[in-house]
Amino acid sequence: MSYSIGQVAEMYKLPVSTVRYYDKMGLFPGLKRESGFRRFSNVDVQALNLIDCLKKSGLSITDIKDFMDLTTKGPSTFEERRELFIEQEATVEKELAEIKKVQAMLQFKHWYYDEAIKLGNEEAVQAMIPDQLPKEIRAAYQLSHN
Amino acid sequence: MSYSIGQVAEMYKLPVSTVRYYDKMGLFPGLKRESGFRRFSNVDVQALNLIDCLKKSGLSITDIKDFMDLTTKGPSTFEERRELFIEQEATVEKELAEIKKVQAMLQFKHWYYDEAIKLGNEEAVQAMIPDQLPKEIRAAYQLSHN
DNA sequence: TTACAATCTAAACCTAACTTTAAGTAAAGG
DNA sequence: CCTTTACTTAAAGTTAGGTTTAGATTGTAA
């Protein structure tokens, strides 16, 4: 099975221009062509899934290209590739902790405006911080404020 | 208590130029000056914590400025502010799900290269996908592949 | 064979979020 | 008074990650 750039773009809900850009940046090392037109194999399509993941894990397009280059160099780069994934696991772990802090802040602010609306003013809500906050909200407050 | 721009930048480990940029973009609506120099109150410093959180929740600087403008308009904007935090809670919830998929992919790839290194080639590992994968790894594989 | 959609390239353009530069001002210490 | 350090501005520059444009080519359907 092989796919045109339009089909691949459709599968991943990406503009065709983005897929072309990724190719130009070297993210599809084994990509074939037929009379000038790109033909994406299953491997190339899978690459898009990995690209998406690596981007979300914090790698730049250039970093991803470097990884793709490793994959063309065979077993001698297994170690290096493995280490990359270990590093990204750590990065994402930190990101996760960050997001939980963000969630706590949003939860606190949500509650804060619930109360402000009930009471008609913020000052009374401010005055509850931090000791008179409900237990759950105090936890969210403390996680998010420092 | 009030702080100079340098002190605030130090507290949040931000370049002074970034804090100045945020000010220029309107993110510190109540910021005072003394003989031309910015003086940050506790409220202004807290704003930086919120800015950081809102950025991480996916808002642009302009979106954040719009929120800061609401805060200067008093109780009549409580509802709108509350809704913003509710929206961002939903956004972050989705982001969290995305990150868990990313984590699963990284975990799978980590395992994949562990095996490839043990066996000396990738083909044998490829051949295990998906039915002969260890249970945990299969779960990670399936979560991350679609 | 003509028309149409999908593809191709190179190069220019775009946006967000800063960062740097240049030239100047204010307060504090010696 | 002089120097140093932290601050000020406006404007220009930077970077990543695309997106758009213009003009050419290919395969398909009528």
PDB file of C-alpha atoms in Angstrom, chain A residues 13-119:
ATOM      1  CA  LYS A  13      -5.696  16.295   9.225  1.00  0.00           C
ATOM      2  CA  LEU A  14      -2.657  18.293   8.152  1.00  0.00           C
ATOM      3  CA  PRO A  15      -2.349  20.778   5.300  1.00  0.00           C
ATOM      4  CA  VAL A  16      -0.568  19.241   2.314  1.00  0.00           C
ATOM      5  CA  SER A  17       1.931  22.089   2.579  1.00  0.00           C
ATOM      6  CA  THR A  18       2.922  20.927   6.055  1.00  0.00           C
ATOM      7  CA  VAL A  19       3.626  17.393   4.887  1.00  0.00           C
ATOM      8  CA  ARG A  20       5.716  18.821   2.056  1.00  0.00           C
ATOM      9  CA  TYR A  21       7.529  21.007   4.564  1.00  0.00           C
ATOM     10  CA  TYR A  22       8.294  17.991   6.772  1.00  0.00           C
ATOM     11  CA  ASP A  23       9.665  16.172   3.755  1.00  0.00           C
ATOM     12  CA  LYS A  24      11.829  19.132   2.859  1.00  0.00           C
ATOM     13  CA  MET A  25      13.158  19.143   6.426  1.00  0.00           C
ATOM     14  CA  GLY A  26      14.177  15.500   6.019  1.00  0.00           C
ATOM     15  CA  LEU A  27      11.581  13.801   8.183  1.00  0.00           C
ATOM     16  CA  PHE A  28      10.812  11.026   5.662  1.00  0.00           C
ATOM     17  CA  PRO A  29      14.226   9.535   4.943  1.00  0.00           C
ATOM     18  CA  GLY A  30      12.996   6.648   2.799  1.00  0.00           C
ATOM     19  CA  LEU A  31      10.268   8.439   0.884  1.00  0.00           C
ATOM     20  CA  LYS A  32       9.836   7.251  -2.713  1.00  0.00           C
ATOM     21  CA  ARG A  33       8.578   9.057  -5.793  1.00  0.00           C
ATOM     22  CA  GLU A  34       6.724   8.035  -8.926  1.00  0.00           C
ATOM     23  CA  SER A  35       7.127  10.371 -11.892  1.00  0.00           C
ATOM     24  CA  GLY A  36       7.918  13.168  -9.496  1.00  0.00           C
ATOM     25  CA  PHE A  37       5.029  12.531  -7.118  1.00  0.00           C
ATOM     26  CA  ARG A  38       5.648  11.451  -3.517  1.00  0.00           C
ATOM     27  CA  ARG A  39       4.438   7.955  -2.592  1.00  0.00           C
ATOM     28  CA  PHE A  40       4.098   7.303   1.133  1.00  0.00           C
ATOM     29  CA  SER A  41       4.564   3.715   2.347  1.00  0.00           C
ATOM     30  CA  ASN A  42       3.173   2.482   5.661  1.00  0.00           C
ATOM     31  CA  VAL A  43       6.538   3.243   7.219  1.00  0.00           C
ATOM     32  CA  ASP A  44       6.361   6.842   6.013  1.00  0.00           C
ATOM     33  CA  VAL A  45       2.817   7.173   7.314  1.00  0.00           C
ATOM     34  CA  GLN A  46       3.881   5.757  10.676  1.00  0.00           C
ATOM     35  CA  ALA A  47       6.628   8.383  10.696  1.00  0.00           C
ATOM     36  CA  LEU A  48       3.954  11.064  10.877  1.00  0.00           C
ATOM     37  CA  ASN A  49       2.588   9.504  14.036  1.00  0.00           C
ATOM     38  CA  LEU A  50       6.065   9.540  15.544  1.00  0.00           C
ATOM     39  CA  ILE A  51       6.705  13.114  14.375  1.00  0.00           C
ATOM     40  CA  ASP A  52       3.538  14.225  16.108  1.00  0.00           C
ATOM     41  CA  CYS A  53       4.557  12.455  19.292  1.00  0.00           C
ATOM     42  CA  LEU A  54       8.121  13.763  19.294  1.00  0.00           C
ATOM     43  CA  LYS A  55       6.906  17.308  18.671  1.00  0.00           C
ATOM     44  CA  LYS A  56       4.537  17.068  21.600  1.00  0.00           C
ATOM     45  CA  SER A  57       7.348  15.686  23.730  1.00  0.00           C
ATOM     46  CA  GLY A  58       9.221  18.932  23.090  1.00  0.00           C
ATOM     47  CA  LEU A  59      11.564  18.156  20.178  1.00  0.00           C
ATOM     48  CA  SER A  60      12.124  20.650  17.375  1.00  0.00           C
ATOM     49  CA  ILE A  61      11.811  19.698  13.713  1.00  0.00           C
ATOM     50  CA  THR A  62      15.599  19.694  13.515  1.00  0.00           C
ATOM     51  CA  ASP A  63      15.890  17.327  16.476  1.00  0.00           C
ATOM     52  CA  ILE A  64      13.384  15.027  14.799  1.00  0.00           C
ATOM     53  CA  LYS A  65      15.342  15.129  11.556  1.00  0.00           C
ATOM     54  CA  ASP A  66      18.444  14.107  13.517  1.00  0.00           C
ATOM     55  CA  PHE A  67      16.517  11.153  14.906  1.00  0.00           C
ATOM     56  CA  MET A  68      15.283  10.160  11.449  1.00  0.00           C
ATOM     57  CA  ASP A  69      18.872  10.261  10.250  1.00  0.00           C
ATOM     58  CA  LEU A  70      19.786   7.799  12.993  1.00  0.00           C
ATOM     59  CA  THR A  71      17.141   5.373  11.781  1.00  0.00           C
ATOM     60  CA  THR A  72      18.829   5.218   8.387  1.00  0.00           C
ATOM     61  CA  LYS A  73      22.143   4.234   9.947  1.00  0.00           C
ATOM     62  CA  GLY A  74      21.107   0.800  11.179  1.00  0.00           C
ATOM     63  CA  PRO A  75      21.766  -1.122  14.418  1.00  0.00           C
ATOM     64  CA  SER A  76      24.835   0.921  15.364  1.00  0.00           C
ATOM     65  CA  THR A  77      22.501   3.738  16.427  1.00  0.00           C
ATOM     66  CA  PHE A  78      20.084   1.644  18.524  1.00  0.00           C
ATOM     67  CA  GLU A  79      21.698   2.856  21.762  1.00  0.00           C
ATOM     68  CA  GLU A  80      21.486   6.493  20.776  1.00  0.00           C
ATOM     69  CA  ARG A  81      17.879   6.147  19.717  1.00  0.00           C
ATOM     70  CA  ARG A  82      17.017   4.396  22.959  1.00  0.00           C
ATOM     71  CA  GLU A  83      18.611   7.208  24.941  1.00  0.00           C
ATOM     72  CA  LEU A  84      16.590   9.788  23.068  1.00  0.00           C
ATOM     73  CA  PHE A  85      13.351   8.111  24.112  1.00  0.00           C
ATOM     74  CA  ILE A  86      14.531   7.873  27.699  1.00  0.00           C
ATOM     75  CA  GLU A  87      15.315  11.600  27.702  1.00  0.00           C
ATOM     76  CA  GLN A  88      11.937  12.442  26.225  1.00  0.00           C
ATOM     77  CA  GLU A  89      10.226  10.288  28.823  1.00  0.00           C
ATOM     78  CA  ALA A  90      11.844  12.467  31.476  1.00  0.00           C
ATOM     79  CA  THR A  91      10.890  15.661  29.665  1.00  0.00           C
ATOM     80  CA  VAL A  92       7.278  14.579  29.384  1.00  0.00           C
ATOM     81  CA  GLU A  93       7.226  13.575  33.039  1.00  0.00           C
ATOM     82  CA  LYS A  94       8.160  17.153  33.956  1.00  0.00           C
ATOM     83  CA  GLU A  95       5.634  18.542  31.525  1.00  0.00           C
ATOM     84  CA  LEU A  96       2.998  16.410  33.214  1.00  0.00           C
ATOM     85  CA  ALA A  97       3.871  17.867  36.609  1.00  0.00           C
ATOM     86  CA  GLU A  98       3.628  21.365  35.120  1.00  0.00           C
ATOM     87  CA  ILE A  99       0.224  20.656  33.661  1.00  0.00           C
ATOM     88  CA  LYS A 100      -1.041  19.413  36.991  1.00  0.00           C
ATOM     89  CA  LYS A 101       0.017  22.725  38.523  1.00  0.00           C
ATOM     90  CA  VAL A 102      -1.788  24.557  35.749  1.00  0.00           C
ATOM     91  CA  GLN A 103      -4.872  22.448  36.366  1.00  0.00           C
ATOM     92  CA  ALA A 104      -4.762  23.295  40.044  1.00  0.00           C
ATOM     93  CA  MET A 105      -4.562  27.007  39.245  1.00  0.00           C
ATOM     94  CA  LEU A 106      -7.509  26.802  36.877  1.00  0.00           C
ATOM     95  CA  GLN A 107      -9.519  24.844  39.396  1.00  0.00           C
ATOM     96  CA  PHE A 108      -8.746  27.410  42.066  1.00  0.00           C
ATOM     97  CA  LYS A 109      -9.670  30.342  39.818  1.00  0.00           C
ATOM     98  CA  HIS A 110     -12.853  28.609  38.729  1.00  0.00           C
ATOM     99  CA  TRP A 111     -13.853  28.235  42.369  1.00  0.00           C
ATOM    100  CA  TYR A 112     -12.718  31.805  43.106  1.00  0.00           C
ATOM    101  CA  TYR A 113     -15.110  33.266  40.529  1.00  0.00           C
ATOM    102  CA  ASP A 114     -17.931  30.942  41.608  1.00  0.00           C
ATOM    103  CA  GLU A 115     -17.589  32.486  45.072  1.00  0.00           C
ATOM    104  CA  ALA A 116     -17.091  36.029  43.811  1.00  0.00           C
ATOM    105  CA  ILE A 117     -20.330  35.699  41.842  1.00  0.00           C
ATOM    106  CA  LYS A 118     -22.208  34.283  44.861  1.00  0.00           C
ATOM    107  CA  LEU A 119     -20.913  37.017  47.150  1.00  0.00           C
TER     108      LEU A 119
END
